[in-house]
PDB file of C-alpha atoms and ligand atoms in Angstrom:
ATOM      1  CA  VAL Y 274      53.934 -91.411   8.245  1.00  0.00           C
ATOM      2  CA  SER Y 275      55.718 -92.047   5.029  1.00  0.00           C
ATOM      3  CA  VAL Y 276      54.141 -92.759   1.653  1.00  0.00           C
ATOM      4  CA  ALA Y 277      56.068 -93.425  -1.543  1.00  0.00           C
ATOM      5  CA  VAL Y 278      55.053 -94.007  -5.147  1.00  0.00           C
ATOM      6  CA  TYR Y 279      56.925 -95.996  -7.768  1.00  0.00           C
ATOM      7  CA  LEU Y 280      56.133 -94.875 -11.323  1.00  0.00           C
ATOM      8  CA  GLY Y 281      56.944 -97.158 -14.241  1.00  0.00           C
ATOM      9  CA  SER Y 282      57.368 -94.150 -16.541  1.00  0.00           C
ATOM     10  CA  LEU Y 283      60.124 -92.809 -14.237  1.00  0.00           C
ATOM     11  CA  GLY Y 284      61.564 -96.179 -13.305  1.00  0.00           C
ATOM     12  CA  ARG Y 285      61.905 -95.180  -9.648  1.00  0.00           C
ATOM     13  CA  ALA Y 286      60.046 -94.312  -6.458  1.00  0.00           C
ATOM     14  CA  VAL Y 287      59.266 -90.665  -5.695  1.00  0.00           C
ATOM     15  CA  PRO Y 288      57.370 -88.750  -2.988  1.00  0.00           C
ATOM     16  CA  PRO Y 289      53.584 -88.703  -3.630  1.00  0.00           C
ATOM     17  CA  GLU Y 290      53.505 -85.061  -4.747  1.00  0.00           C
ATOM     18  CA  GLN Y 291      55.907 -85.877  -7.578  1.00  0.00           C
ATOM     19  CA  ALA Y 292      53.909 -88.868  -8.781  1.00  0.00           C
ATOM     20  CA  THR Y 293      51.610 -87.786 -11.602  1.00  0.00           C
ATOM     21  CA  VAL Y 294      49.709 -89.600 -14.330  1.00  0.00           C
ATOM     22  CA  SER Y 295      48.309 -88.151 -17.551  1.00  0.00           C
ATOM     23  CA  VAL Y 296      44.663 -87.013 -17.604  1.00  0.00           C
ATOM     24  CA  PHE Y 297      44.446 -88.974 -20.871  1.00  0.00           C
ATOM     25  CA  ASP Y 298      45.259 -92.193 -19.054  1.00  0.00           C
ATOM     26  CA  ARG Y 299      42.306 -94.565 -19.387  1.00  0.00           C
ATOM     27  CA  GLY Y 300      42.686 -95.506 -15.747  1.00  0.00           C
ATOM     28  CA  PHE Y 301      41.597 -91.945 -14.974  1.00  0.00           C
ATOM     29  CA  LEU Y 302      39.047 -91.634 -17.794  1.00  0.00           C
ATOM     30  CA  TYR Y 303      37.274 -94.985 -17.478  1.00  0.00           C
ATOM     31  CA  GLY Y 304      38.630 -96.848 -14.457  1.00  0.00           C
ATOM     32  CA  ASP Y 305      40.349 -98.877 -17.189  1.00  0.00           C
ATOM     33  CA  SER Y 306      43.104-100.277 -15.013  1.00  0.00           C
ATOM     34  CA  LEU Y 307      43.951-103.323 -12.939  1.00  0.00           C
ATOM     35  CA  PHE Y 308      45.134-103.392  -9.382  1.00  0.00           C
ATOM     36  CA  GLU Y 309      46.266-105.562  -6.514  1.00  0.00           C
ATOM     37  CA  THR Y 310      46.451-104.707  -2.837  1.00  0.00           C
ATOM     38  CA  LEU Y 311      49.115-106.556  -0.871  1.00  0.00           C
ATOM     39  CA  ARG Y 312      50.735-106.235   2.512  1.00  0.00           C
ATOM     40  CA  THR Y 313      54.313-106.923   3.405  1.00  0.00           C
ATOM     41  CA  ALA Y 314      55.384-109.423   6.065  1.00  0.00           C
ATOM     42  CA  GLU Y 315      58.912-108.856   7.346  1.00  0.00           C
ATOM     43  CA  GLY Y 316      59.293-106.324   4.567  1.00  0.00           C
ATOM     44  CA  ARG Y 317      58.411-108.704   1.727  1.00  0.00           C
ATOM     45  CA  PRO Y 318      55.110-108.756  -0.173  1.00  0.00           C
ATOM     46  CA  LEU Y 319      52.880-111.515   1.200  1.00  0.00           C
ATOM     47  CA  ASP Y 320      51.585-114.050  -1.331  1.00  0.00           C
ATOM     48  CA  LEU Y 321      53.334-112.189  -4.128  1.00  0.00           C
ATOM     49  CA  GLU Y 322      53.077-115.001  -6.685  1.00  0.00           C
ATOM     50  CA  ALA Y 323      49.324-115.364  -6.163  1.00  0.00           C
ATOM     51  CA  HIS Y 324      48.799-111.605  -6.532  1.00  0.00           C
ATOM     52  CA  LEU Y 325      50.855-111.426  -9.735  1.00  0.00           C
ATOM     53  CA  GLU Y 326      49.008-114.426 -11.122  1.00  0.00           C
ATOM     54  CA  ARG Y 327      45.652-112.767 -10.381  1.00  0.00           C
ATOM     55  CA  LEU Y 328      46.861-109.513 -11.953  1.00  0.00           C
ATOM     56  CA  ARG Y 329      47.663-111.411 -15.137  1.00  0.00           C
ATOM     57  CA  SER Y 330      44.354-113.255 -15.189  1.00  0.00           C
ATOM     58  CA  SER Y 331      42.488-109.977 -14.550  1.00  0.00           C
ATOM     59  CA  ALA Y 332      44.396-108.545 -17.534  1.00  0.00           C
ATOM     60  CA  ALA Y 333      43.375-111.492 -19.691  1.00  0.00           C
ATOM     61  CA  TYR Y 334      39.665-111.074 -18.789  1.00  0.00           C
ATOM     62  CA  VAL Y 335      39.694-107.442 -19.943  1.00  0.00           C
ATOM     63  CA  HIS Y 336      42.175-107.816 -22.838  1.00  0.00           C
ATOM     64  CA  ALA Y 337      44.789-105.580 -21.207  1.00  0.00           C
ATOM     65  CA  GLN Y 338      48.562-105.785 -21.511  1.00  0.00           C
ATOM     66  CA  VAL Y 339      50.899-106.096 -18.535  1.00  0.00           C
ATOM     67  CA  PRO Y 340      54.220-105.587 -20.323  1.00  0.00           C
ATOM     68  CA  TRP Y 341      56.392-106.119 -17.233  1.00  0.00           C
ATOM     69  CA  SER Y 342      57.954-109.365 -16.052  1.00  0.00           C
ATOM     70  CA  ASP Y 343      57.139-110.723 -12.603  1.00  0.00           C
ATOM     71  CA  ALA Y 344      60.701-109.763 -11.601  1.00  0.00           C
ATOM     72  CA  ALA Y 345      60.144-106.160 -12.760  1.00  0.00           C
ATOM     73  CA  LEU Y 346      56.829-105.953 -10.854  1.00  0.00           C
ATOM     74  CA  ALA Y 347      58.460-107.420  -7.736  1.00  0.00           C
ATOM     75  CA  ASP Y 348      61.254-104.863  -8.057  1.00  0.00           C
ATOM     76  CA  ALA Y 349      58.744-101.990  -8.345  1.00  0.00           C
ATOM     77  CA  LEU Y 350      57.004-103.212  -5.167  1.00  0.00           C
ATOM     78  CA  ALA Y 351      60.334-103.542  -3.353  1.00  0.00           C
ATOM     79  CA  GLN Y 352      61.477-100.065  -4.408  1.00  0.00           C
ATOM     80  CA  ALA Y 353      58.214 -98.433  -3.307  1.00  0.00           C
ATOM     81  CA  HIS Y 354      58.342-100.178   0.068  1.00  0.00           C
ATOM     82  CA  ALA Y 355      62.036 -99.362   0.593  1.00  0.00           C
ATOM     83  CA  ALA Y 356      61.431 -95.684  -0.229  1.00  0.00           C
ATOM     84  CA  THR Y 357      58.933 -95.339   2.630  1.00  0.00           C
ATOM     85  CA  GLY Y 358      61.377 -96.359   5.321  1.00  0.00           C
ATOM     86  CA  ASN Y 359      58.495 -98.124   7.106  1.00  0.00           C
ATOM     87  CA  ALA Y 360      58.860-101.600   8.596  1.00  0.00           C
ATOM     88  CA  GLU Y 361      55.710-102.887   6.875  1.00  0.00           C
ATOM     89  CA  SER Y 362      53.621-101.482   4.041  1.00  0.00           C
ATOM     90  CA  VAL Y 363      50.326-101.834   2.297  1.00  0.00           C
ATOM     91  CA  LEU Y 364      51.201-101.897  -1.399  1.00  0.00           C
ATOM     92  CA  ARG Y 365      48.801-100.970  -4.152  1.00  0.00           C
ATOM     93  CA  LEU Y 366      50.025-102.163  -7.525  1.00  0.00           C
ATOM     94  CA  ILE Y 367      48.199-100.514 -10.434  1.00  0.00           C
ATOM     95  CA  VAL Y 368      48.563-101.162 -14.141  1.00  0.00           C
ATOM     96  CA  THR Y 369      46.534 -98.924 -16.429  1.00  0.00           C
ATOM     97  CA  ARG Y 370      45.693 -99.508 -20.076  1.00  0.00           C
ATOM     98  CA  GLY Y 371      47.610 -96.320 -20.790  1.00  0.00           C
ATOM     99  CA  ARG Y 372      46.763 -93.177 -22.709  1.00  0.00           C
ATOM    100  CA  GLY Y 373      44.166 -92.961 -25.436  1.00  0.00           C
ATOM    101  CA  PRO Y 374      42.549 -90.386 -27.749  1.00  0.00           C
ATOM    102  CA  LEU Y 375      39.436 -89.872 -25.555  1.00  0.00           C
ATOM    103  CA  MET Y 376      37.634 -92.677 -27.333  1.00  0.00           C
ATOM    104  CA  LEU Y 377      36.264 -95.832 -25.835  1.00  0.00           C
ATOM    105  CA  ASP Y 378      37.965 -98.092 -28.388  1.00  0.00           C
ATOM    106  CA  ILE Y 379      40.729 -99.911 -26.508  1.00  0.00           C
ATOM    107  CA  ARG Y 380      42.792-100.272 -29.669  1.00  0.00           C
ATOM    108  CA  GLY Y 381      43.831 -96.615 -29.453  1.00  0.00           C
ATOM    109  CA  ALA Y 382      45.517 -97.036 -26.068  1.00  0.00           C
ATOM    110  CA  CYS Y 383      49.282 -96.862 -25.687  1.00  0.00           C
ATOM    111  CA  ASP Y 384      51.922 -96.792 -22.941  1.00  0.00           C
ATOM    112  CA  PRO Y 385      50.381 -98.761 -20.064  1.00  0.00           C
ATOM    113  CA  GLU Y 386      51.393 -97.115 -16.782  1.00  0.00           C
ATOM    114  CA  LEU Y 387      52.698 -98.956 -13.737  1.00  0.00           C
ATOM    115  CA  VAL Y 388      52.175 -97.390 -10.317  1.00  0.00           C
ATOM    116  CA  VAL Y 389      52.932 -98.759  -6.855  1.00  0.00           C
ATOM    117  CA  ILE Y 390      51.693 -96.785  -3.865  1.00  0.00           C
ATOM    118  CA  ALA Y 391      53.307 -97.835  -0.583  1.00  0.00           C
ATOM    119  CA  ARG Y 392      51.874 -96.650   2.713  1.00  0.00           C
ATOM    120  CA  PRO Y 393      52.271 -97.822   6.292  1.00  0.00           C
ATOM    121  CA  LEU Y 394      50.498-101.031   7.277  1.00  0.00           C
ATOM    122  CA  VAL Y 395      47.916-100.224   9.948  1.00  0.00           C
ATOM    123  CA  LEU Y 396      45.920-103.190  11.221  1.00  0.00           C
ATOM    124  CA  PRO Y 397      42.770-103.142  13.353  1.00  0.00           C
ATOM    125  CA  SER Y 398      43.444-103.372  17.094  1.00  0.00           C
ATOM    126  CA  GLU Y 399      42.762-106.588  19.026  1.00  0.00           C
ATOM    127  CA  ALA Y 400      39.632-104.931  20.446  1.00  0.00           C
ATOM    128  CA  GLU Y 401      38.433-104.083  16.924  1.00  0.00           C
ATOM    129  CA  TYR Y 402      38.967-107.647  15.739  1.00  0.00           C
ATOM    130  CA  GLN Y 403      36.984-108.920  18.732  1.00  0.00           C
ATOM    131  CA  ARG Y 404      34.180-106.395  18.297  1.00  0.00           C
ATOM    132  CA  GLY Y 405      33.862-107.245  14.612  1.00  0.00           C
ATOM    133  CA  LEU Y 406      31.837-105.371  12.014  1.00  0.00           C
ATOM    134  CA  ALA Y 407      28.203-104.423  11.629  1.00  0.00           C
ATOM    135  CA  VAL Y 408      27.226-104.930   7.990  1.00  0.00           C
ATOM    136  CA  VAL Y 409      24.149-104.347   5.896  1.00  0.00           C
ATOM    137  CA  CYS Y 410      23.153-106.346   2.832  1.00  0.00           C
ATOM    138  CA  VAL Y 411      23.063-104.195  -0.300  1.00  0.00           C
ATOM    139  CA  THR Y 412      21.317-105.328  -3.471  1.00  0.00           C
ATOM    140  CA  GLY Y 413      21.255-103.748  -6.907  1.00  0.00           C
ATOM    141  CA  ARG Y 414      24.959-102.959  -7.178  1.00  0.00           C
ATOM    142  CA  LYS Y 415      26.369-106.186  -8.521  1.00  0.00           C
ATOM    143  CA  SER Y 416      24.329-109.062  -9.792  1.00  0.00           C
ATOM    144  CA  ASP Y 417      25.609-111.045 -12.705  1.00  0.00           C
ATOM    145  CA  GLY Y 418      28.122-113.759 -11.963  1.00  0.00           C
ATOM    146  CA  ARG Y 419      28.143-114.843 -15.586  1.00  0.00           C
ATOM    147  CA  LEU Y 420      30.252-111.836 -16.534  1.00  0.00           C
ATOM    148  CA  LEU Y 421      33.837-113.012 -16.561  1.00  0.00           C
ATOM    149  CA  ASP Y 422      35.106-109.571 -15.676  1.00  0.00           C
ATOM    150  CA  ALA Y 423      33.319-109.880 -12.310  1.00  0.00           C
ATOM    151  CA  ARG Y 424      36.400-111.946 -11.477  1.00  0.00           C
ATOM    152  CA  ALA Y 425      38.864-109.290 -12.649  1.00  0.00           C
ATOM    153  CA  LYS Y 426      40.260-106.774 -10.190  1.00  0.00           C
ATOM    154  CA  VAL Y 427      39.751-103.646 -12.290  1.00  0.00           C
ATOM    155  CA  GLY Y 428      39.997-100.016 -11.220  1.00  0.00           C
ATOM    156  CA  ASN Y 429      36.281 -99.224 -11.418  1.00  0.00           C
ATOM    157  CA  TYR Y 430      35.071 -99.884  -7.883  1.00  0.00           C
ATOM    158  CA  LEU Y 431      32.145 -97.474  -8.017  1.00  0.00           C
ATOM    159  CA  PRO Y 432      29.466-100.138  -7.352  1.00  0.00           C
ATOM    160  CA  HIS Y 433      31.460-101.247  -4.311  1.00  0.00           C
ATOM    161  CA  ALA Y 434      32.084 -97.676  -3.145  1.00  0.00           C
ATOM    162  CA  LEU Y 435      28.353 -96.926  -3.401  1.00  0.00           C
ATOM    163  CA  ALA Y 436      27.456-100.097  -1.501  1.00  0.00           C
ATOM    164  CA  LEU Y 437      29.840 -99.017   1.256  1.00  0.00           C
ATOM    165  CA  ALA Y 438      28.350 -95.503   1.201  1.00  0.00           C
ATOM    166  CA  GLN Y 439      24.867 -96.962   1.633  1.00  0.00           C
ATOM    167  CA  ALA Y 440      26.107 -99.064   4.551  1.00  0.00           C
ATOM    168  CA  THR Y 441      27.775 -96.153   6.331  1.00  0.00           C
ATOM    169  CA  ASP Y 442      24.700 -93.956   5.700  1.00  0.00           C
ATOM    170  CA  GLU Y 443      22.703 -96.617   7.513  1.00  0.00           C
ATOM    171  CA  GLY Y 444      25.126 -96.526  10.426  1.00  0.00           C
ATOM    172  CA  ALA Y 445      26.882 -99.814   9.630  1.00  0.00           C
ATOM    173  CA  ASP Y 446      30.619-100.387   9.262  1.00  0.00           C
ATOM    174  CA  ASP Y 447      30.556-102.211   5.973  1.00  0.00           C
ATOM    175  CA  ALA Y 448      28.387-103.771   3.269  1.00  0.00           C
ATOM    176  CA  VAL Y 449      27.724-107.216   1.872  1.00  0.00           C
ATOM    177  CA  LEU Y 450      26.873-107.174  -1.822  1.00  0.00           C
ATOM    178  CA  VAL Y 451      23.872-109.363  -2.560  1.00  0.00           C
ATOM    179  CA  ALA Y 452      22.710-110.395  -6.047  1.00  0.00           C
ATOM    180  CA  ASP Y 453      19.141-109.724  -7.200  1.00  0.00           C
ATOM    181  CA  ASP Y 454      18.219-113.356  -6.478  1.00  0.00           C
ATOM    182  CA  GLY Y 455      19.326-113.061  -2.843  1.00  0.00           C
ATOM    183  CA  ALA Y 456      22.718-114.753  -3.265  1.00  0.00           C
ATOM    184  CA  VAL Y 457      25.498-113.356  -1.073  1.00  0.00           C
ATOM    185  CA  LEU Y 458      28.477-112.272  -3.171  1.00  0.00           C
ATOM    186  CA  GLU Y 459      31.195-110.474  -1.202  1.00  0.00           C
ATOM    187  CA  GLY Y 460      32.088-107.344   0.715  1.00  0.00           C
ATOM    188  CA  PRO Y 461      33.247-104.180  -1.097  1.00  0.00           C
ATOM    189  CA  THR Y 462      36.877-105.246  -0.504  1.00  0.00           C
ATOM    190  CA  ALA Y 463      36.608-108.718   1.031  1.00  0.00           C
ATOM    191  CA  ASN Y 464      35.226-112.219   0.561  1.00  0.00           C
ATOM    192  CA  VAL Y 465      32.556-113.527   2.917  1.00  0.00           C
ATOM    193  CA  PHE Y 466      32.251-116.750   4.915  1.00  0.00           C
ATOM    194  CA  LEU Y 467      29.536-117.824   7.311  1.00  0.00           C
ATOM    195  CA  VAL Y 468      29.423-120.450  10.040  1.00  0.00           C
ATOM    196  CA  ARG Y 469      26.296-122.444  10.811  1.00  0.00           C
ATOM    197  CA  ASP Y 470      26.235-125.485  13.121  1.00  0.00           C
ATOM    198  CA  GLY Y 471      30.030-125.644  13.076  1.00  0.00           C
ATOM    199  CA  GLN Y 472      30.210-125.667   9.272  1.00  0.00           C
ATOM    200  CA  LEU Y 473      31.817-122.974   7.130  1.00  0.00           C
ATOM    201  CA  ALA Y 474      30.380-121.836   3.820  1.00  0.00           C
ATOM    202  CA  THR Y 475      31.515-119.314   1.227  1.00  0.00           C
ATOM    203  CA  PRO Y 476      30.057-118.450  -2.199  1.00  0.00           C
ATOM    204  CA  PRO Y 477      31.723-119.937  -5.289  1.00  0.00           C
ATOM    205  CA  ILE Y 478      33.785-117.684  -7.581  1.00  0.00           C
ATOM    206  CA  ASP Y 479      31.326-118.160 -10.442  1.00  0.00           C
ATOM    207  CA  ALA Y 480      28.629-116.451  -8.371  1.00  0.00           C
ATOM    208  CA  GLY Y 481      30.490-113.317  -9.523  1.00  0.00           C
ATOM    209  CA  VAL Y 482      33.024-112.709  -6.776  1.00  0.00           C
ATOM    210  CA  LEU Y 483      36.678-111.825  -6.804  1.00  0.00           C
ATOM    211  CA  PRO Y 484      38.891-114.913  -6.382  1.00  0.00           C
ATOM    212  CA  GLY Y 485      40.324-113.649  -3.114  1.00  0.00           C
ATOM    213  CA  ILE Y 486      43.797-114.782  -2.202  1.00  0.00           C
ATOM    214  CA  THR Y 487      42.989-114.732   1.511  1.00  0.00           C
ATOM    215  CA  ARG Y 488      39.765-116.685   0.788  1.00  0.00           C
ATOM    216  CA  GLU Y 489      41.888-119.411  -0.787  1.00  0.00           C
ATOM    217  CA  VAL Y 490      44.382-119.435   2.105  1.00  0.00           C
ATOM    218  CA  VAL Y 491      41.556-119.540   4.668  1.00  0.00           C
ATOM    219  CA  LEU Y 492      39.899-122.440   2.807  1.00  0.00           C
ATOM    220  CA  THR Y 493      43.207-124.322   2.990  1.00  0.00           C
ATOM    221  CA  LEU Y 494      43.743-123.465   6.666  1.00  0.00           C
ATOM    222  CA  ALA Y 495      40.179-124.511   7.530  1.00  0.00           C
ATOM    223  CA  ARG Y 496      40.529-127.855   5.752  1.00  0.00           C
ATOM    224  CA  ALA Y 497      43.913-128.435   7.405  1.00  0.00           C
ATOM    225  CA  ALA Y 498      42.157-127.925  10.753  1.00  0.00           C
ATOM    226  CA  SER Y 499      39.575-130.563   9.698  1.00  0.00           C
ATOM    227  CA  LEU Y 500      36.767-128.006   9.646  1.00  0.00           C
ATOM    228  CA  HIS Y 501      33.869-128.744   7.362  1.00  0.00           C
ATOM    229  CA  VAL Y 502      33.858-126.172   4.533  1.00  0.00           C
ATOM    230  CA  ALA Y 503      31.373-125.880   1.700  1.00  0.00           C
ATOM    231  CA  VAL Y 504      31.873-123.668  -1.331  1.00  0.00           C
ATOM    232  CA  ARG Y 505      28.265-123.129  -2.282  1.00  0.00           C
ATOM    233  CA  ARG Y 506      25.505-120.610  -2.815  1.00  0.00           C
ATOM    234  CA  VAL Y 507      24.803-118.634   0.381  1.00  0.00           C
ATOM    235  CA  THR Y 508      21.694-116.488   0.758  1.00  0.00           C
ATOM    236  CA  ALA Y 509      21.299-113.197   2.591  1.00  0.00           C
ATOM    237  CA  ASP Y 510      18.684-114.852   4.856  1.00  0.00           C
ATOM    238  CA  GLU Y 511      21.201-117.480   5.813  1.00  0.00           C
ATOM    239  CA  LEU Y 512      23.790-114.812   6.567  1.00  0.00           C
ATOM    240  CA  ARG Y 513      21.332-113.052   8.902  1.00  0.00           C
ATOM    241  CA  ARG Y 514      20.726-116.330  10.776  1.00  0.00           C
ATOM    242  CA  ALA Y 515      24.379-117.472  10.856  1.00  0.00           C
ATOM    243  CA  ASP Y 516      26.163-118.306  14.111  1.00  0.00           C
ATOM    244  CA  GLU Y 517      29.238-116.447  12.878  1.00  0.00           C
ATOM    245  CA  ALA Y 518      30.350-114.681   9.723  1.00  0.00           C
ATOM    246  CA  LEU Y 519      33.617-113.180   8.586  1.00  0.00           C
ATOM    247  CA  PHE Y 520      35.383-111.205   5.894  1.00  0.00           C
ATOM    248  CA  THR Y 521      38.722-112.230   4.397  1.00  0.00           C
ATOM    249  CA  SER Y 522      41.122-109.824   2.682  1.00  0.00           C
ATOM    250  CA  SER Y 523      44.837-109.357   2.178  1.00  0.00           C
ATOM    251  CA  VAL Y 524      45.323-106.514   4.652  1.00  0.00           C
ATOM    252  CA  ARG Y 525      42.936-107.278   7.519  1.00  0.00           C
ATOM    253  CA  GLY Y 526      43.183-111.065   7.127  1.00  0.00           C
ATOM    254  CA  VAL Y 527      40.178-112.545   8.965  1.00  0.00           C
ATOM    255  CA  MET Y 528      37.703-110.012  10.362  1.00  0.00           C
ATOM    256  CA  ALA Y 529      34.521-111.009  12.198  1.00  0.00           C
ATOM    257  CA  ILE Y 530      31.076-109.825  11.077  1.00  0.00           C
ATOM    258  CA  THR Y 531      29.040-109.577  14.266  1.00  0.00           C
ATOM    259  CA  ARG Y 532      25.849-107.819  13.110  1.00  0.00           C
ATOM    260  CA  VAL Y 533      23.906-108.213   9.874  1.00  0.00           C
ATOM    261  CA  ASP Y 534      21.081-105.784   9.045  1.00  0.00           C
ATOM    262  CA  GLY Y 535      20.824-104.784  12.691  1.00  0.00           C
ATOM    263  CA  ARG Y 536      20.660-108.343  14.045  1.00  0.00           C
ATOM    264  CA  SER Y 537      23.391-109.821  16.226  1.00  0.00           C
ATOM    265  CA  LEU Y 538      25.193-112.968  15.170  1.00  0.00           C
ATOM    266  CA  GLY Y 539      25.936-115.168  18.175  1.00  0.00           C
ATOM    267  CA  ASP Y 540      26.709-112.923  21.119  1.00  0.00           C
ATOM    268  CA  SER Y 541      27.740-109.961  18.939  1.00  0.00           C
ATOM    269  CA  ARG Y 542      31.452-110.694  19.431  1.00  0.00           C
ATOM    270  CA  GLU Y 543      34.009-112.543  17.329  1.00  0.00           C
ATOM    271  CA  GLY Y 544      32.938-116.201  17.586  1.00  0.00           C
ATOM    272  CA  PRO Y 545      35.175-119.214  18.318  1.00  0.00           C
ATOM    273  CA  LEU Y 546      35.600-120.427  14.731  1.00  0.00           C
ATOM    274  CA  THR Y 547      36.361-116.937  13.450  1.00  0.00           C
ATOM    275  CA  ARG Y 548      38.851-116.535  16.278  1.00  0.00           C
ATOM    276  CA  ALA Y 549      40.533-119.845  15.387  1.00  0.00           C
ATOM    277  CA  LEU Y 550      40.774-118.867  11.718  1.00  0.00           C
ATOM    278  CA  ARG Y 551      42.181-115.434  12.615  1.00  0.00           C
ATOM    279  CA  SER Y 552      44.875-117.140  14.710  1.00  0.00           C
ATOM    280  CA  ALA Y 553      45.617-119.629  11.941  1.00  0.00           C
ATOM    281  CA  TRP Y 554      45.938-116.711   9.527  1.00  0.00           C
ATOM    282  CA  ALA Y 555      48.305-114.864  11.871  1.00  0.00           C
ATOM    283  CA  ALA Y 556      50.457-117.999  12.147  1.00  0.00           C
ATOM    284  CA  TYR Y 557      50.433-118.296   8.351  1.00  0.00           C
ATOM    285  CA  VAL Y 558      51.643-114.690   7.988  1.00  0.00           C
ATOM    286  CA  ALA Y 559      54.319-115.147  10.660  1.00  0.00           C
ATOM    287  CA  ALA Y 560      55.620-118.284   8.929  1.00  0.00           C
ATOM    288  CA  ARG Y 561      56.252-116.501   5.627  1.00  0.00           C
ATOM    289  CA  PRO Y 562      59.965-116.406   4.719  1.00  0.00           C
TER     290      PRO Y 562
HETATM  291  C1  PLP X 823      35.802-107.117  -4.253  1.00  0.00           C
HETATM  292  C2  PLP X 823      36.832-107.803  -3.440  1.00  0.00           C
HETATM  293  N1  PLP X 823      36.578-109.043  -2.990  1.00  0.00           N
HETATM  294  C3  PLP X 823      37.479-109.715  -2.251  1.00  0.00           C
HETATM  295  C4  PLP X 823      38.699-109.144  -1.901  1.00  0.00           C
HETATM  296  C5  PLP X 823      39.674-109.916  -1.055  1.00  0.00           C
HETATM  297  O1  PLP X 823      40.717-110.386  -1.861  1.00  0.00           O
HETATM  298  P1  PLP X 823      42.160-110.682  -1.290  1.00  0.00           P
HETATM  299  O2  PLP X 823      41.998-111.721  -0.219  1.00  0.00           O
HETATM  300  O3  PLP X 823      42.900-111.215  -2.475  1.00  0.00           O
HETATM  301  O4  PLP X 823      42.705-109.420  -0.766  1.00  0.00           O
HETATM  302  C6  PLP X 823      39.008-107.868  -2.359  1.00  0.00           C
HETATM  303  C7  PLP X 823      40.299-107.263  -2.009  1.00  0.00           C
HETATM  304  O5  PLP X 823      40.504-106.090  -2.055  1.00  0.00           O
HETATM  305  C8  PLP X 823      38.057-107.180  -3.137  1.00  0.00           C
HETATM  306  O6  PLP X 823      38.302-105.944  -3.592  1.00  0.00           O
END
């Protein structure tokens, strides 16, 4: 199993043990960094333009600099992937605000760091996709959709990590973050959809969720298949009573949610609409140049 790391400060990919970042880097000190997680398809990063666009809008929300061109970022991704020797990779692209004098003030930061970690792409098995995930709803970790930086993919994922920890402590596979007013937001690393009476619904971005690239693709695929899709407020109660629910994310694609807070959705297996969207997603990935 081969892992490789491209470091902007070196300008090349190296084995993981040679890839080091300063302890004064604000990514380390404050989670003051941006990131994107992508997968390759036939060796090329999937939806690269959308990921680079989101990286730049995340940077704008938090007043960070990304002083590399899209071509330079694409080259860093390609070098990291090539250095692994694997057919397909999961690529984590990280841009930190750089080093600072141990003070919160962002004006003191210099030398943003660019890191790409490439590791082998491992997808859930067919049986895992069909079994789906048991989730629990977690409140009190993320609540305010009015904060613009709720839409930025920044390094500090502690609220999401703690939501996941709560879910696994309770014996579930994953969490769904729910706002204080009962509105469903997203999973720790995925957007959420539900199906009720043949209709799909997913929360709007301004509820305080990451503008997921897979969410957008799935919305397009669903509309192309003439499914009825609403982007609207979804409550945790509704999620518990849904016929089907699913997560979308760049690596797993479409993953069924088959239990919510201990209650089965449908017959506790991936439902027909989720199945159709997973197939449509697989066809979308296979059709990438
Ligand atoms: C909080 C959060 N929501 C949603 C997603 C899904 O986004 P994408 O489809 O762009 O991978 C992610 C991805 O990691 C995430 O971290």
